Coordinates of C-alpha atoms and ligand atoms in Angstrom, one line a residue:
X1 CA 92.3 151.7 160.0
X2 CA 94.2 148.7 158.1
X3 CA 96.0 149.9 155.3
X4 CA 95.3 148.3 151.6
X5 CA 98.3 146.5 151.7
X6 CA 98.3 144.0 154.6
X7 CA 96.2 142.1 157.0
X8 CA 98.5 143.3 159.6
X9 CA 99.1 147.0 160.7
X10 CA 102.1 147.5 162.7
X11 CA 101.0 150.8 164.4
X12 CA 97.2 151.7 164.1
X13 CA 95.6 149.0 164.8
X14 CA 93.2 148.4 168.3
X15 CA 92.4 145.5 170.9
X16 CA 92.5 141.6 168.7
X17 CA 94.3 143.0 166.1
X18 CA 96.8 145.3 168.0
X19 CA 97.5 142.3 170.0
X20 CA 97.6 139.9 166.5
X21 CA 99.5 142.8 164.6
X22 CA 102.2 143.3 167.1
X23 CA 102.7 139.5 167.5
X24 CA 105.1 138.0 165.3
X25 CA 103.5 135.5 163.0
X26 CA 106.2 132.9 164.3
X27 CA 104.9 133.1 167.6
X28 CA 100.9 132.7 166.1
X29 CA 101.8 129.9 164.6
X30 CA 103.8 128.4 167.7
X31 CA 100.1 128.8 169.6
X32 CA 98.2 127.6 166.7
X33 CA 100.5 124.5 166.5
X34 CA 99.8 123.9 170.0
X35 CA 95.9 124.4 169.4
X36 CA 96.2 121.6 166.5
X37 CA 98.4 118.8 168.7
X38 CA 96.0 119.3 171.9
X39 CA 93.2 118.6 169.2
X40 CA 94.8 116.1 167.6
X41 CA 96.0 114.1 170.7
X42 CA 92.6 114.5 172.2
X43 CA 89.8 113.8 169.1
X44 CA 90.4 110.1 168.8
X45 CA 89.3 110.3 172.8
X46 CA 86.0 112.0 171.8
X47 CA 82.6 109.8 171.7
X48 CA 79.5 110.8 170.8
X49 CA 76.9 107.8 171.2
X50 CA 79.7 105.7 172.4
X51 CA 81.4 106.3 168.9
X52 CA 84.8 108.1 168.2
X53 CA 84.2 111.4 166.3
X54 CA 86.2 109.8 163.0
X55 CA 87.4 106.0 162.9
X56 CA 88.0 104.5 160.2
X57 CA 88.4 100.6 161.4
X58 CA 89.8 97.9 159.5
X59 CA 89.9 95.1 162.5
X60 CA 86.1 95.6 163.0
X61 CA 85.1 96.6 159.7
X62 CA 83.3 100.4 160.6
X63 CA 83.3 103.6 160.0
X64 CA 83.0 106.2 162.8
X65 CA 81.5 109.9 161.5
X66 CA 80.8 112.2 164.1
X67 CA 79.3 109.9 166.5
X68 CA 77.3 107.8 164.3
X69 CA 78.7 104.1 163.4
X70 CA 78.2 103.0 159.8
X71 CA 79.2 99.9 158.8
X72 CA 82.0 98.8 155.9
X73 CA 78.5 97.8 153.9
X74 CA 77.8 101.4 153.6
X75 CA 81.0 102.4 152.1
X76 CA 78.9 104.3 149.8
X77 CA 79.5 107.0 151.8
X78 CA 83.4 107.2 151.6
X79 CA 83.3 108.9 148.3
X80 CA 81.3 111.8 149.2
X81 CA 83.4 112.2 152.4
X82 CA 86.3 112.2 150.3
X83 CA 84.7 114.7 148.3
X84 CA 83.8 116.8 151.5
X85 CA 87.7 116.6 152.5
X86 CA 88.9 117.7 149.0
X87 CA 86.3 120.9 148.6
X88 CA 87.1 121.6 151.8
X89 CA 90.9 122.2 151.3
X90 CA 89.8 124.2 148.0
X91 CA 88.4 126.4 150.0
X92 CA 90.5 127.0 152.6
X93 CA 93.1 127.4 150.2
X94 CA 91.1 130.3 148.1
X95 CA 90.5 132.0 151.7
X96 CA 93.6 131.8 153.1
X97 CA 96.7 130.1 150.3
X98 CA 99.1 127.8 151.8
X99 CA 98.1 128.8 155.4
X100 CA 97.8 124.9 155.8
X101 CA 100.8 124.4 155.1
X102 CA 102.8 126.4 157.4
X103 CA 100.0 126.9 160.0
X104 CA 98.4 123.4 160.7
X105 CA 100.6 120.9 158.7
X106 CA 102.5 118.1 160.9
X107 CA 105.1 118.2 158.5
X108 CA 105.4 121.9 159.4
X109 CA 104.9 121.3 163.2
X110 CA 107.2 118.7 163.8
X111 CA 110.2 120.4 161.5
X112 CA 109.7 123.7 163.8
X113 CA 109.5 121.4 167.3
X114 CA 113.1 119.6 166.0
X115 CA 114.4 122.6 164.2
X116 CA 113.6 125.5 166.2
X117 CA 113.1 123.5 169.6
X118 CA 115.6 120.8 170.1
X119 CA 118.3 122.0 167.6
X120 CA 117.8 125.5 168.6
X121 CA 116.6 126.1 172.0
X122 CA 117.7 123.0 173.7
X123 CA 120.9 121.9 171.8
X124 CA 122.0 125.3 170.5
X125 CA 123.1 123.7 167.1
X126 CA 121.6 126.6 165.6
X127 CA 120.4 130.0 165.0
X128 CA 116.8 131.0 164.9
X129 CA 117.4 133.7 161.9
X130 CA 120.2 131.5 159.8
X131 CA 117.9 127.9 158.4
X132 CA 119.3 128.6 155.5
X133 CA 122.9 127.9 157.0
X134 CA 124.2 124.4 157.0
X135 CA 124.5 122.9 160.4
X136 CA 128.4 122.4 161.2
X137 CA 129.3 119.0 162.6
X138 CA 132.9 118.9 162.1
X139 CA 133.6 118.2 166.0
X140 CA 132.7 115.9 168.4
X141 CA 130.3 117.7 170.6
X142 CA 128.7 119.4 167.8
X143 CA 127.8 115.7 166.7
X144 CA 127.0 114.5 169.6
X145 CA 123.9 117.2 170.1
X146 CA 122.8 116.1 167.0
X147 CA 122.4 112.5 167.6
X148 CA 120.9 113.8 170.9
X149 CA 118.6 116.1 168.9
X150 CA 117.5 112.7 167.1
X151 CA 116.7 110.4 170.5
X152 CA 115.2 113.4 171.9
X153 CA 112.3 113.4 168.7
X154 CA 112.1 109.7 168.6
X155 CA 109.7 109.2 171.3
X156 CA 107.7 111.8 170.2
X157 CA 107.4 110.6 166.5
X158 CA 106.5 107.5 168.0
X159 CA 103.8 109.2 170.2
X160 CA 102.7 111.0 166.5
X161 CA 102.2 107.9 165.0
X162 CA 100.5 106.2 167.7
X163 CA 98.0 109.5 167.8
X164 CA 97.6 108.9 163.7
X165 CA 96.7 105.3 164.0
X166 CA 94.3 106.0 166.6
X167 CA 91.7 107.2 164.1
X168 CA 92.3 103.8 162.7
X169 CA 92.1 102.1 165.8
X170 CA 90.5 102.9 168.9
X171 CA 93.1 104.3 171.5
X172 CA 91.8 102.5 174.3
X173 CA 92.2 99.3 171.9
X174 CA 95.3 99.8 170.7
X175 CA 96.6 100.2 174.6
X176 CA 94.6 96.9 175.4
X177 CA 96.3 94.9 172.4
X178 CA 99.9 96.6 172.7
X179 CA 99.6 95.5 176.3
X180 CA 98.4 91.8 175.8
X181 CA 98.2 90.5 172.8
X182 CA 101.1 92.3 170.7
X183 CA 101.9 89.2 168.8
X184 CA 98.8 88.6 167.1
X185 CA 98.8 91.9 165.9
X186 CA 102.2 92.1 164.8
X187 CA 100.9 93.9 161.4
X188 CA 99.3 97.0 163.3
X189 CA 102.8 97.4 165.4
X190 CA 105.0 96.7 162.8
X191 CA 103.2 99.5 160.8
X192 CA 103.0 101.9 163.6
X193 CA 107.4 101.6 164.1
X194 CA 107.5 102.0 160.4
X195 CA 105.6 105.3 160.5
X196 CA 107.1 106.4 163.4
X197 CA 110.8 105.4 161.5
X198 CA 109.1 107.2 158.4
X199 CA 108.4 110.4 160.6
X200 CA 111.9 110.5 162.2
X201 CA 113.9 110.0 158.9
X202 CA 111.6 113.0 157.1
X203 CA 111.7 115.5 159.5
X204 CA 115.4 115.3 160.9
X205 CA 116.7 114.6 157.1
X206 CA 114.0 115.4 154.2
X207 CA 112.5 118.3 156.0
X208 CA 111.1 121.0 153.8
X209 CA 112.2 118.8 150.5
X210 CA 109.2 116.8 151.1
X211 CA 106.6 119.9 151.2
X212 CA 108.7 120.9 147.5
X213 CA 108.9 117.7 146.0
X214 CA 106.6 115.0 147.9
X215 CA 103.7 116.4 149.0
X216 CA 101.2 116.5 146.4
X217 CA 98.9 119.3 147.6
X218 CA 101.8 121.7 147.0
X219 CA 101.5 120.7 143.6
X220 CA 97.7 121.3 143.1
X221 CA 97.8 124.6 145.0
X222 CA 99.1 126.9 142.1
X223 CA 95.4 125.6 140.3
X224 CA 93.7 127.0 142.9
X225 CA 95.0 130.3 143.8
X226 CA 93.8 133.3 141.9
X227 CA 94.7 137.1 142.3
X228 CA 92.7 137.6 145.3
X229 CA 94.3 134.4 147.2
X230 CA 96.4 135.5 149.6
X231 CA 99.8 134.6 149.9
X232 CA 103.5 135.6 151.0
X233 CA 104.4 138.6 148.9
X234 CA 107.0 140.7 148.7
X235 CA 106.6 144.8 147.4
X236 CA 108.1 145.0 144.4
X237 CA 107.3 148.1 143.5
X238 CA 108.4 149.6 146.6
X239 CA 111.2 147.1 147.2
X240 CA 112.8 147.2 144.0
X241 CA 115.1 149.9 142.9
X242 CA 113.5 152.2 139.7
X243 CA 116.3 150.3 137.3
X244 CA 114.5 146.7 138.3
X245 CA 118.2 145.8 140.5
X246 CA 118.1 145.4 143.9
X247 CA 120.6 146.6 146.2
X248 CA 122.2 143.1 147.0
X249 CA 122.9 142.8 143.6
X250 CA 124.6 145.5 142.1
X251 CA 128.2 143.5 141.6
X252 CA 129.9 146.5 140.7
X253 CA 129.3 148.5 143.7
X254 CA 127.2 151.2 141.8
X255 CA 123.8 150.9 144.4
X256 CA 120.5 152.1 143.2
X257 CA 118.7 153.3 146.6
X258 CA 116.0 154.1 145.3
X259 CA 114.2 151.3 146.2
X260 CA 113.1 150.1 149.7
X261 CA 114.7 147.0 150.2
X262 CA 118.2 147.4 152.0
X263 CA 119.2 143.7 150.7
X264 CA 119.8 142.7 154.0
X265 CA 119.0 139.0 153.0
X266 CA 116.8 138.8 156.2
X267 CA 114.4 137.4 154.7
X268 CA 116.1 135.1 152.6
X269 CA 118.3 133.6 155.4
X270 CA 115.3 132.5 157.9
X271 CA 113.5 130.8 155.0
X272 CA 112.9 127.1 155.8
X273 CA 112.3 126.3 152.2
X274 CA 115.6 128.2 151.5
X275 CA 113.7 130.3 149.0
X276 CA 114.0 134.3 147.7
X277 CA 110.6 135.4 148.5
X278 CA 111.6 138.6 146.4
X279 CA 111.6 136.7 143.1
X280 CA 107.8 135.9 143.4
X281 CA 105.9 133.1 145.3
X282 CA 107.3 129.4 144.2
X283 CA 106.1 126.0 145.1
X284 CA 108.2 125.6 147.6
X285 CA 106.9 128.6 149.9
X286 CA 105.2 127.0 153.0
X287 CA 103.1 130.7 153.9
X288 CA 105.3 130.5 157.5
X289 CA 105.6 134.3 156.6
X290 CA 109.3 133.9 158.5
X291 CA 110.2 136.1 156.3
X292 CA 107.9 139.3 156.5
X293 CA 109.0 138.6 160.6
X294 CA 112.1 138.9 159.4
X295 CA 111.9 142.1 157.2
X296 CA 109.6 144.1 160.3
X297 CA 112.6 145.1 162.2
X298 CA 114.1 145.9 159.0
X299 CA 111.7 148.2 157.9
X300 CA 110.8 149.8 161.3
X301 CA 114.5 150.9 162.3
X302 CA 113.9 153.0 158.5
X303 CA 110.1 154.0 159.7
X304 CA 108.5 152.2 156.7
X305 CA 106.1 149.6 156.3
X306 CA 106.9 146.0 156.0
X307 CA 108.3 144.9 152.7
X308 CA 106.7 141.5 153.1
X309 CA 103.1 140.9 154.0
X310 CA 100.4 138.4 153.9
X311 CA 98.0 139.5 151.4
X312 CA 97.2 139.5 147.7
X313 CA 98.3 140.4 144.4
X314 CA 95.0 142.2 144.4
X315 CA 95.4 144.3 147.5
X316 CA 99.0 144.8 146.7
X317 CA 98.2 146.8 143.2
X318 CA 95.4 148.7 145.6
X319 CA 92.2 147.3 144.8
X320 CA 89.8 146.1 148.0
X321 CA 90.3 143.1 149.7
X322 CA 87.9 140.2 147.9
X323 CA 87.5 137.0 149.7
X324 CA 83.9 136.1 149.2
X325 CA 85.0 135.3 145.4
X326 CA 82.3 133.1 143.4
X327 CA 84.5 130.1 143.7
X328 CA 84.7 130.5 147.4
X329 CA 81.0 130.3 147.1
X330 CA 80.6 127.7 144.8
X331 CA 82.9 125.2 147.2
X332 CA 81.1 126.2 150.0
X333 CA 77.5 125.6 148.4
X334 CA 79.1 122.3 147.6
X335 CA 80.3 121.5 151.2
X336 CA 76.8 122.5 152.2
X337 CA 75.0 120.1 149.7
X338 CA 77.4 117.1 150.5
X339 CA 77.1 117.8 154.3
X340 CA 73.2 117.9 154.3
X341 CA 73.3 114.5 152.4
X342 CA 75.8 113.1 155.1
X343 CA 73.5 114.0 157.9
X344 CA 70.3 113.1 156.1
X345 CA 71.7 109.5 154.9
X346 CA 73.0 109.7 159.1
X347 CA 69.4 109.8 160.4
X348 CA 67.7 108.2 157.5
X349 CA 70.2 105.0 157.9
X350 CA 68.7 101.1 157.9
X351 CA 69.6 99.6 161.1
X352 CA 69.9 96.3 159.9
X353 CA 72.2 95.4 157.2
X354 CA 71.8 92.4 155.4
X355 CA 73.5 90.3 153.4
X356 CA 72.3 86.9 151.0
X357 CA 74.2 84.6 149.6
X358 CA 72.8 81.3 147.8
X359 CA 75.3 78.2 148.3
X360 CA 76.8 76.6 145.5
X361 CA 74.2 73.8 145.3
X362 CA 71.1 74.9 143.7
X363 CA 68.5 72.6 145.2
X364 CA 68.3 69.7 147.5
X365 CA 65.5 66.9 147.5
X366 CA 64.5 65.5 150.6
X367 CA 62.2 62.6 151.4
X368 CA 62.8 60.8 148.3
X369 CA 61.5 63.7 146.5
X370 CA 58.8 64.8 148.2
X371 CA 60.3 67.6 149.9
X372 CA 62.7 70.5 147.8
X373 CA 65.5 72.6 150.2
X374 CA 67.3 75.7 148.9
X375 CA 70.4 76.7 151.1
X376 CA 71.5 80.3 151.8
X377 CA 74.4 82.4 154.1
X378 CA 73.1 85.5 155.5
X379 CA 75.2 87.9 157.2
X380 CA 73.2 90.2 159.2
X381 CA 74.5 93.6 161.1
X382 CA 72.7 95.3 163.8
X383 CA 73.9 98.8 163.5
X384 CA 71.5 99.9 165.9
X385 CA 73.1 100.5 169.4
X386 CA 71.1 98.8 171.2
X387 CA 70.9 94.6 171.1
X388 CA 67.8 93.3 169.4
X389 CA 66.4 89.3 168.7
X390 CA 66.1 88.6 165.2
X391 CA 64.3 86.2 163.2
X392 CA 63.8 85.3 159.7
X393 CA 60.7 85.1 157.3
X394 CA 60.0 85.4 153.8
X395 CA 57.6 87.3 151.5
X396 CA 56.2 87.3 147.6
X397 CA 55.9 83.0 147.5
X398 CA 53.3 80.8 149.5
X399 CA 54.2 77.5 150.3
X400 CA 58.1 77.7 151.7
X401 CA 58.3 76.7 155.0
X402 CA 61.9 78.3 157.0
X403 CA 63.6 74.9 158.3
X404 CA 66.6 77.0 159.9
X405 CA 67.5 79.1 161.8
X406 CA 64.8 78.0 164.4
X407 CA 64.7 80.5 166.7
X408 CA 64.9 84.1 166.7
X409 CA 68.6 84.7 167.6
X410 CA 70.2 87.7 169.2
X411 CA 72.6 90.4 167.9
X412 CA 74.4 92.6 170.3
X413 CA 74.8 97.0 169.0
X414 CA 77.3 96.5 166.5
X415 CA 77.0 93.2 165.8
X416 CA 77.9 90.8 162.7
X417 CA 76.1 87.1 162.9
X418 CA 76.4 84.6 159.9
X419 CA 73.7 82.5 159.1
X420 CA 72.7 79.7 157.6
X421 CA 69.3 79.8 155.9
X422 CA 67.3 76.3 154.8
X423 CA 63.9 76.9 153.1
X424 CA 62.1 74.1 151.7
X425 CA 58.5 73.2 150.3
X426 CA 56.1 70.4 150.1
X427 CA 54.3 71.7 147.5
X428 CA 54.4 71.5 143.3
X429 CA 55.3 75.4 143.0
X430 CA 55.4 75.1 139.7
X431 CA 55.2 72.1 137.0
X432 CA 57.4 72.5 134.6
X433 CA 58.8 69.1 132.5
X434 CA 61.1 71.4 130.4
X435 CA 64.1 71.9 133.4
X436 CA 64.1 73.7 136.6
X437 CA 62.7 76.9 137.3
X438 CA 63.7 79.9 139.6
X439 CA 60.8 81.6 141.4
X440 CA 61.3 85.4 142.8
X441 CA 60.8 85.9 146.6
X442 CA 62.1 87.9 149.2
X443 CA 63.9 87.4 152.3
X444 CA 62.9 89.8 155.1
X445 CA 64.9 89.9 158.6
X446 CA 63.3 91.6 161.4
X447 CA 63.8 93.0 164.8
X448 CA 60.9 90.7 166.9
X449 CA 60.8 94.0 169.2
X450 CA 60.2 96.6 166.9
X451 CA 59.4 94.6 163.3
X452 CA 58.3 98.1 161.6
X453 CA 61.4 99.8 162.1
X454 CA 63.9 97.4 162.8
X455 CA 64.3 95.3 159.0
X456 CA 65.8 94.7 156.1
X457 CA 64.8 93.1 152.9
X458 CA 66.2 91.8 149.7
X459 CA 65.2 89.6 146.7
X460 CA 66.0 86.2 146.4
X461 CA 65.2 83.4 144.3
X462 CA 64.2 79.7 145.1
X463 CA 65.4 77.1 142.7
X464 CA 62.5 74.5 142.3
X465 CA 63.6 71.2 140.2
X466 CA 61.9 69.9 136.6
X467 CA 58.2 68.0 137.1
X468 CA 60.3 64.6 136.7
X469 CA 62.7 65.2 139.5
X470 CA 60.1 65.1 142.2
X471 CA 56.7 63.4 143.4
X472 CA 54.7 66.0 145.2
X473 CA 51.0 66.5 145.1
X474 CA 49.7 70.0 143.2
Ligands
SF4_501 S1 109.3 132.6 151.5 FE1 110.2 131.2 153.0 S2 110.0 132.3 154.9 FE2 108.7 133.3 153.5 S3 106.7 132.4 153.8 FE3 107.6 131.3 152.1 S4 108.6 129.6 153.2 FE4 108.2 131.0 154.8
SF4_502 S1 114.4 141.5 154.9 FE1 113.4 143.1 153.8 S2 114.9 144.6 153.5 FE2 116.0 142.8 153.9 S3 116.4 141.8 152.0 FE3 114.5 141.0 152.7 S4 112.9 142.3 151.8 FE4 114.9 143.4 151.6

């Protein structure tokens, strides 16, 4: 049975959570780090349809959503996928607090692979248990691993960045232009060394300042926790001595033991954000629940229960665990809503986008007035992904005859073409002595091998001169 007061249970427990229990949460989140960079690194590699799972292209102007291809004309869509993202993080942060942050943030991953990996492991600059302690670089060699710590996460911040701009440009693209053409794209490479510069300077010098001060999700997470969000908390009714002291600090020697805690400062000297997770949960608290690792041992050499858990205020006081809140219900009735619209607007989508623009002139006579053109720039996108031969007509006004483009032309999947369009009439449209006049039409562009579901069509207008401007025939 789990008891009330945590999600782990360090004795009772059976099979998944025996095997979850008795693993330290450091080492879960080592695996789950792992899970997240294989992910990461291989996503951008993913194609559905021939399209990257999420792109986001600003050399070719699309948008890449699982699989389908919309183009940077249907932008209308970025708002509700922005929308998605945010209610999205609301709920995972109802269900499971900062567990983001310390579980499946980069920041978080990369800090622990220089931190815990280089420093530690490789370099032995430091001590697994003591973060909190300064590192000492008053001699030579000591210095030295720590420059060595730095070349040793340079290529692998560069490797980060390069995986981050890959959801901005294709992988297999930015390999092709890296490799031939890096000095026309001098903007995409310069950005990528700045990122990678970026990464390096953050995590081997701001490190866990920039979750407490920078990042702004920290900020909105306190909004968004309630009493049943669970979080890294500390027993205070158990920990605490009856008087309110703890045992660490009693200055004048007199200790209170009547509380659990044996002020051991575990807990306190693991903590990456160099926090005292006994004087409540603060901003700065990543959820890497170090420090209910560190207060296990602790508690087990005295036979009792964990001081520090993963749970919430709730559960703490004794009251059932509640995660199915309404507002976990509300956000995911919104993800739902927004979702079903993303995948309805997906396979209800036009496959030809098209765009009218009139040119500055607003008519053009011809044969000594006996002929009117109108001039206008289409740009036309086959978002279909196959190639299709398009041609021109127009609707809603008789007489206009198309002068160009003559042919049907074709558009490869994907495509952009820009157009020039020249429509002119013979005929008096309209006779009107008092100035020009602008008659309504429509301009229709169609696939010529499947005209019913391959089209687009927009509203134009055709600007036909005053009576005494021209000499046609009624
Ligand atoms: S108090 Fe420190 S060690 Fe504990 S979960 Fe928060 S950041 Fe991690
Ligand atoms: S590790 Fe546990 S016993 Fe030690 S100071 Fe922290 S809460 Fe108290």
């Amino acid at each position: 049975m789990v008891p009330p007061n945590s999600f782990r249970h360090e004795t009772e427990a059976s099979g998944l959570r025996a095997w979850i229990s008795k693993t330290p949460y450091y080492k879960l989140r080592h695996r789950a780090f792992l899970l997240f960079t294989v992910f990461a690194l291989i996503l951008p590699f993913i194609k559905i349809n021939g399209n990257q799972v999420f792109l986001l292209s600003f050399l070719h102007l699309e948008f890449h959503l699982f699989g389908v291809s919309y183009d940077m004309q249907e932008l209308y869509l970025i708002p509700l996928i922005l929308i998605l993202a945010f209610v999205f993080v609301f709920l995972a942060t109802s269900l499971g607090g900062r567990m983001w942050c310390g579980w499946g943030c980069p920041q978080t991953m990369f800090r622990t692979l220089y931190r815990d990996f280089i420093q530690e492991k490789l370099l032995g600059l430091r001590k697994f248990h003591l973060k909190t302690r300064p590192l000492k670089l008053q001699k030579w060699p000591e210095r030295f691993k720590f420059l060595l710590g730095i070349l040793l996460l340079t290529p692998l911040m560069f490797a980060a960045s390069a995986n981050i701009l890959w959801f901005f440009v294709a992988p297999q693209e930015f390999f092709y232009l890296l490799l031939n053409h890096p000095q026309e794209h001098t903007f995409l490479f310069a950005f990528w060394v700045l990122l990678a510069l970026f990464l390096i300077i953050d995590i081997s010098w701001f490190g866990e300042n920039f979750c407490h001060y920078v990042c702004p999700y920290a900020r909105i997470q306190t909004v968004l926790f309630d009493e049943d969000t669970p979080v890294a908390i500390y027993d205070k009714a158990r920990g605490d001595n009856t008087d309110g002291s703890r045992s660490n600090r009693n200055k004048k020697g007199v200790v209170d033991s009547s509380g659990d805690c044996t002020g051991c400062l575990a807990c306190v000297r693991i903590c990456p954000a160099k926090i005292d997770i006994r004087d409540g949960l603060q901003l700065a608290c990543i959820a890497c629940l170090e420090c209910s690792d560190a207060c296990a041992p602790v508690m087990q050499r005295l036979a009792k229960k964990n001081l520090i858990s993963w749970t919430s205020e709730k559960v703490l006081a004794g009251f059932k665990l509640n995660l199915l809140r309404p507002r976990v219900w509300y956000y995911a009735t919104i993800i739902v809503i927004i979702s079903a619209i993303l995948f309805y607007s997906g396979g209800n989508r036009e496959t030809l986008l098209l765009n009218i623009n009139r040119t500055t002139q607003l008519y053009k006579l011809k044969d000594e007035g006996k002929s009117v053109e109108n001039h206008y720039v289409l740009l036309l996108t086959n978002i279909d992904d196959k190639a299709h031969t398009f041609t021109i007509a127009t609707k809603n006004l008789n007489g206009l005859t198309i002068k160009r483009p003559r042919r049907p032309f074709l558009i490869k999947a994907g495509g952009r073409v820009r157009k020039v369009l020249i429509i002119s009439t013979s005929k008096l449209l309209v006779n009107n002595s008092a100035g020009n006049t602008s008659l309504d039409f429509i301009i229709r562009a169609f696939a010529t091998d499947d005209p019913e579901n391959i089209f687009s069509e927009h509203s134009s207008f055709f600007m036909f001169p005053a009576a005494g401007e021209v000499r046609m025939k009624p």
